[in-house]
Coordinates of C-alpha atoms in Angstrom, one line a residue:
M1 CA 3.7 145.6 37.5
E2 CA 6.8 143.3 37.8
K3 CA 9.6 142.7 35.4
V4 CA 9.6 139.0 34.7
A5 CA 11.9 136.7 32.7
V6 CA 10.4 133.6 31.2
L7 CA 13.2 131.2 30.1
G8 CA 11.9 128.7 27.5
A9 CA 9.9 129.8 24.4
G10 CA 8.2 126.5 23.8
S11 CA 4.4 126.1 24.0
W12 CA 4.2 126.2 27.8
G13 CA 6.7 129.0 28.3
T14 CA 4.9 131.1 25.7
A15 CA 1.5 130.4 27.3
L16 CA 2.7 131.4 30.7
A17 CA 4.3 134.6 29.3
M18 CA 0.9 135.5 27.8
V19 CA -0.7 135.1 31.2
L20 CA 1.9 137.4 32.7
A21 CA 1.5 139.9 29.9
D22 CA -2.3 139.9 30.4
N23 CA -1.7 140.8 34.0
G24 CA 0.2 143.9 33.0
H25 CA 3.8 142.7 33.8
E26 CA 6.8 143.5 31.7
V27 CA 7.6 140.1 30.2
R28 CA 10.9 139.1 28.5
L29 CA 10.9 135.7 26.8
W30 CA 14.1 133.8 26.3
S31 CA 14.7 131.4 23.5
H32 CA 17.9 129.4 22.9
R33 CA 17.7 130.2 19.2
Q34 CA 18.0 133.7 17.9
E35 CA 15.9 133.1 14.8
H36 CA 13.1 131.8 17.0
A37 CA 13.2 135.0 19.1
D38 CA 13.3 137.1 15.9
E39 CA 10.2 135.3 14.6
I40 CA 8.2 136.0 17.8
N41 CA 9.1 139.7 17.8
A42 CA 8.4 140.2 14.1
T43 CA 5.2 138.2 13.8
H44 CA 3.9 138.0 17.4
K45 CA 3.3 134.3 16.8
N46 CA 5.1 131.1 17.8
E47 CA 3.9 128.9 15.0
K48 CA 6.0 125.8 15.7
Y49 CA 4.6 125.5 19.3
L50 CA 1.3 127.4 19.4
K51 CA 0.0 127.4 15.8
G52 CA -2.4 130.3 15.1
V53 CA -2.1 132.0 18.5
Q54 CA -1.5 135.7 18.6
I55 CA 1.1 136.7 21.2
P56 CA 0.7 140.1 23.0
E57 CA 3.0 142.7 21.4
S58 CA 4.2 143.6 24.9
I59 CA 6.2 140.4 25.1
H60 CA 9.7 140.8 23.9
A61 CA 11.7 137.7 23.0
S62 CA 15.5 137.5 23.0
N63 CA 18.3 135.0 22.7
D64 CA 20.5 137.1 25.0
L65 CA 20.1 135.6 28.5
S66 CA 21.9 138.4 30.2
S67 CA 19.6 141.1 28.9
V68 CA 16.5 139.0 29.6
V69 CA 17.2 138.6 33.3
K70 CA 18.7 142.0 34.0
G71 CA 16.8 143.8 36.7
V72 CA 13.9 141.3 37.0
K73 CA 12.3 140.2 40.2
H74 CA 10.9 136.9 38.9
I75 CA 12.5 134.2 36.7
I76 CA 10.2 131.5 35.4
L77 CA 12.1 128.4 34.2
V78 CA 10.2 126.5 31.6
V79 CA 12.9 124.5 29.8
P80 CA 12.9 120.7 29.4
T81 CA 14.2 118.8 32.4
K82 CA 17.2 117.5 30.4
A83 CA 18.3 121.1 29.8
M84 CA 17.7 122.5 33.3
R85 CA 21.2 122.0 34.7
E86 CA 22.8 123.7 31.7
V87 CA 20.4 126.6 31.7
C88 CA 20.9 127.1 35.5
K89 CA 24.7 127.1 35.1
D90 CA 24.4 129.8 32.4
L91 CA 22.0 131.7 34.5
V92 CA 24.4 132.0 37.4
N93 CA 26.9 133.8 35.2
V94 CA 24.4 136.6 34.4
M95 CA 22.3 137.0 37.5
D96 CA 22.7 140.4 39.1
Q97 CA 20.3 140.4 42.1
E98 CA 18.1 138.2 44.3
V99 CA 15.0 136.9 42.5
I100 CA 12.1 134.5 43.0
L101 CA 12.8 131.4 40.9
T102 CA 9.7 129.5 39.7
H103 CA 9.9 126.4 37.5
A104 CA 7.0 124.9 35.5
S105 CA 8.9 121.8 34.2
K106 CA 7.5 118.4 34.9
G107 CA 10.1 115.7 35.1
I108 CA 12.7 113.8 37.2
E109 CA 16.4 113.7 36.2
P110 CA 17.2 110.1 35.2
E111 CA 20.8 109.9 36.3
T112 CA 20.4 111.5 39.8
Y113 CA 16.6 110.8 40.4
K114 CA 16.3 114.4 41.6
R115 CA 13.3 116.6 41.3
V116 CA 13.6 119.8 39.3
S117 CA 13.7 122.1 42.3
E118 CA 16.6 120.0 43.7
V119 CA 18.5 120.4 40.4
I120 CA 18.0 124.2 40.5
K121 CA 19.2 124.4 44.1
E122 CA 22.3 122.4 43.3
E123 CA 23.3 124.7 40.4
I124 CA 22.3 128.2 41.6
P125 CA 23.7 129.5 44.9
D126 CA 21.0 130.4 47.4
K127 CA 22.2 134.1 47.6
F128 CA 20.6 134.5 44.1
Y129 CA 17.1 133.5 45.0
E130 CA 14.5 134.2 47.7
D131 CA 13.1 130.7 47.2
V132 CA 12.3 128.1 44.5
V133 CA 8.7 127.7 43.6
V134 CA 7.0 125.0 41.5
L135 CA 4.0 125.7 39.3
S136 CA 2.0 122.6 38.2
G137 CA -1.4 121.3 37.5
P138 CA -3.8 120.3 34.7
S139 CA -2.9 122.9 32.1
H140 CA -2.6 122.4 28.3
A141 CA -0.6 125.3 26.9
E142 CA -2.9 125.4 23.9
E143 CA -5.9 126.1 26.1
V144 CA -4.1 128.6 28.3
S145 CA -3.0 130.6 25.3
L146 CA -6.6 130.8 24.2
R147 CA -7.5 132.1 27.7
Q148 CA -9.7 129.2 28.5
P149 CA -10.4 128.6 32.2
T150 CA -7.4 126.8 33.9
T151 CA -6.4 126.1 37.5
V152 CA -2.9 125.3 38.7
T153 CA -1.0 125.0 42.0
V154 CA 2.1 126.7 43.2
S155 CA 4.3 125.5 46.1
A156 CA 7.4 126.5 47.9
A157 CA 9.2 125.8 51.2
D158 CA 8.2 129.3 52.2
I159 CA 4.4 129.6 51.6
K160 CA 4.7 133.4 51.6
V161 CA 6.9 133.2 48.5
A162 CA 4.4 130.9 46.9
E163 CA 1.7 133.4 47.5
K164 CA 3.8 136.1 45.7
V165 CA 3.9 133.8 42.6
Q166 CA 0.2 133.2 43.1
D167 CA -0.4 136.9 42.9
L168 CA 1.9 137.2 39.9
F169 CA -0.1 134.8 37.8
I170 CA -3.7 134.7 39.0
N171 CA -6.4 136.3 36.8
R172 CA -10.0 135.6 35.8
N173 CA -8.9 132.8 33.3
F174 CA -5.9 131.4 35.2
R175 CA -6.8 130.5 38.8
V176 CA -3.8 129.7 41.1
Y177 CA -3.9 127.8 44.4
T178 CA -1.1 127.3 46.9
S179 CA 0.2 124.1 48.5
P180 CA 2.7 123.6 51.3
D181 CA 3.7 120.2 49.8
L182 CA 6.5 121.0 47.3
T183 CA 7.6 117.4 47.0
G184 CA 4.1 116.1 46.3
V185 CA 3.3 118.9 43.8
E186 CA 6.5 118.2 41.8
L187 CA 6.2 114.4 41.8
G188 CA 2.5 114.5 40.8
G189 CA 3.3 116.7 37.8
A190 CA 6.3 114.5 36.8
L191 CA 4.9 111.0 37.4
K192 CA 1.5 111.5 35.7
N193 CA 3.4 111.7 32.4
I194 CA 4.2 108.0 32.7
I195 CA 0.6 107.1 33.1
A196 CA -0.3 109.4 30.2
L197 CA 2.1 107.4 28.0
G198 CA 0.3 104.3 29.2
A199 CA -3.1 105.8 28.4
G200 CA -1.9 106.6 24.9
I201 CA -0.6 103.1 24.4
S202 CA -4.0 101.7 25.6
D203 CA -5.8 103.8 23.1
G204 CA -3.4 103.0 20.4
L205 CA -4.1 99.3 21.0
G206 CA -7.8 99.9 20.6
Y207 CA -8.8 99.3 24.1
G208 CA -11.8 101.2 25.5
D209 CA -12.7 103.5 28.3
N210 CA -12.8 100.7 30.9
A211 CA -9.1 100.1 30.4
K212 CA -8.2 103.8 30.5
A213 CA -10.2 104.3 33.7
A214 CA -8.4 101.4 35.3
L215 CA -5.0 102.7 34.2
I216 CA -5.6 106.2 35.5
T217 CA -6.9 104.9 38.9
R218 CA -4.2 102.3 39.5
G219 CA -1.7 104.8 38.1
L220 CA -2.7 107.3 40.8
A221 CA -2.1 104.6 43.4
E222 CA 1.4 104.1 42.1
I223 CA 2.1 107.8 42.2
A224 CA 0.9 108.0 45.7
R225 CA 3.0 105.1 46.8
L226 CA 6.2 106.4 45.4
G227 CA 5.4 110.0 46.4
T228 CA 4.7 109.1 50.0
A229 CA 7.9 107.0 50.2
M230 CA 9.7 110.2 49.1
G231 CA 8.1 112.4 51.7
A232 CA 5.0 113.8 50.0
N233 CA 1.6 114.1 51.6
P234 CA -0.7 111.5 50.1
L235 CA -3.6 113.9 50.1
T236 CA -1.7 116.1 47.5
F237 CA -2.3 113.5 44.9
S238 CA -6.1 113.8 45.2
G239 CA -5.8 117.5 44.1
L240 CA -4.9 119.4 40.9
T241 CA -1.4 118.1 40.7
G242 CA -2.4 114.5 41.1
I243 CA -5.8 113.3 39.8
G244 CA -6.4 116.7 38.0
D245 CA -3.2 116.5 36.0
L246 CA -3.8 112.8 35.4
I247 CA -7.2 113.3 33.9
V248 CA -6.2 116.1 31.5
T249 CA -3.0 114.4 30.4
C250 CA -4.4 110.9 29.9
T251 CA -7.6 111.9 28.0
S252 CA -6.5 114.7 25.6
S253 CA -4.8 114.7 22.2
H254 CA -3.2 118.0 23.3
S255 CA -0.9 115.8 25.6
R256 CA 2.3 115.0 23.9
N257 CA 2.8 112.1 26.2
W258 CA -0.6 110.7 25.3
R259 CA 0.2 111.2 21.6
A260 CA 3.6 109.5 21.9
G261 CA 2.0 106.6 23.7
N262 CA -0.7 106.3 21.1
K263 CA 1.9 106.0 18.4
L264 CA 3.7 103.3 20.4
G265 CA 0.4 101.4 20.9
Q266 CA -0.1 101.4 17.1
G267 CA 3.3 99.7 16.7
N268 CA 5.7 102.5 16.0
D269 CA 9.3 102.4 17.3
L270 CA 10.3 104.7 20.2
E271 CA 13.0 106.6 18.2
E272 CA 10.7 107.0 15.3
V273 CA 7.9 108.4 17.6
L274 CA 10.2 110.9 19.3
E275 CA 11.5 112.1 15.9
Q276 CA 7.9 112.6 14.7
M277 CA 6.8 114.5 17.8
G278 CA 9.4 117.2 17.3
M279 CA 9.0 118.2 21.0
V280 CA 10.3 116.8 24.3
V281 CA 8.2 113.9 25.7
E282 CA 9.1 114.2 29.4
G283 CA 7.4 110.9 30.2
V284 CA 10.0 108.9 28.5
R285 CA 12.9 110.1 30.6
T286 CA 10.7 110.2 33.7
T287 CA 9.8 106.5 33.2
K288 CA 13.4 105.6 33.4
A289 CA 13.9 107.6 36.6
A290 CA 10.8 106.4 38.3
Y291 CA 11.5 102.8 37.5
Q292 CA 14.9 103.1 39.2
L293 CA 13.4 105.1 42.1
S294 CA 10.8 102.4 42.7
K295 CA 13.6 99.9 43.0
N296 CA 15.6 102.1 45.4
Q297 CA 12.6 102.9 47.5
N298 CA 11.3 99.3 47.4
V299 CA 7.9 100.6 46.1
E300 CA 5.8 98.4 43.8
M301 CA 4.9 100.1 40.5
P302 CA 3.7 97.5 38.0
I303 CA 2.3 100.0 35.5
T304 CA 5.5 102.0 35.5
S305 CA 7.5 98.8 35.2
G306 CA 5.4 97.7 32.3
I307 CA 5.9 101.0 30.4
Y308 CA 9.6 100.8 31.1
Q309 CA 9.7 97.4 29.5
I310 CA 7.9 98.7 26.4
L311 CA 10.1 101.8 26.1
F312 CA 13.5 100.4 26.9
E313 CA 13.3 96.6 26.6
G314 CA 11.3 96.1 23.4
A315 CA 8.4 94.4 25.2
D316 CA 5.1 94.0 23.2
P317 CA 2.4 96.3 24.7
R318 CA -0.2 93.5 24.5
D319 CA 2.1 91.2 26.5
V320 CA 2.5 93.9 29.1
V321 CA -1.3 94.4 29.4
D322 CA -1.7 90.6 29.9
Q323 CA 1.0 90.7 32.5
L324 CA -0.8 93.5 34.4
M325 CA -4.2 91.8 34.2
T326 CA -3.0 88.4 35.5
R327 CA -1.2 89.7 38.6
I328 CA -2.0 88.1 41.9
R329 CA -5.3 89.0 43.6
R330 CA -5.2 92.1 45.8
H331 CA -7.6 94.2 47.9
E332 CA -8.3 97.5 46.1
M333 CA -7.8 99.7 49.2
E334 CA -4.7 97.9 50.3
D335 CA -2.4 100.7 49.1
L336 CA -4.4 103.4 50.8
T337 CA -4.7 101.4 54.0
N338 CA -0.9 100.9 54.1
I339 CA -0.2 104.6 53.5
L340 CA -2.6 105.8 56.2
D341 CA -1.1 103.3 58.7
E342 CA 2.4 104.6 57.9
Q343 CA 1.2 108.2 58.4
M344 CA -0.4 107.4 61.7
N345 CA 2.7 105.6 63.0
D346 CA 5.1 108.4 62.1

């Protein structure tokens, strides 16, 4: 049994805390609001984020960061990307020993274009952690909390540390694989949110399965292009944190990115949509970051560019679809061929 701190009491943080509790670990769940922590402790429910789900009584929630992390071996960071720096700065002030840091947040910081693990390493001195691990994959919190079969991937620079996190989480309902490609696992988890927004927009416009299949497939090509340019292994995107996460996020109403896109496709304004959602839609911020990254890396990402135009330039979604459908003719395997050629020449 390990002592584990889970920072972030939203739907995903709570679901992961439940997995850990099922495995017999001592789990402390941190919320940034005292009343939220009190509700969880009193009712053993988290109605705002996981309606109707019974939380194990062994999970103790708290708003006191110092007491939550005191004496733990593992810290699981499950806060929105926009809050990650602030939480890490607060964490440094209360850490009292070396831990394994795992994050399960999917995004890219818009201002710096950094991955979440890079943000963590910038803010927390390496004397405080054995390594930074990323946990990602096709995993709706709603289904994990109901103990439905789920598979995810963990990755770290030191694969032995990733295996420790694998052992921490794995059980009969929550299967965990390891990957040596930290960059690819993080980027796959972050960039798929952009394509999920697009899938929601497509459905909101009333387009059918043909359009969504094209969007997912060509979206995967964009993810692989940018990911490879940033040092990822292109094969990573054919796994759980690539095509797996794309499928689940682009086809389910559980996905907040799909739901936000769906509202946009029906003609709602972005600010109105975000207010209605009541939860962070990581794909919006990630679209801005990925759009700039594509320019910096000189990588062609027409779907990402189109969604950027819809979100931040007021473009009509139907005009963007027309723009994508009338692009110049190309060979379907051109992207894959170029990536493989670059890999062979390195």
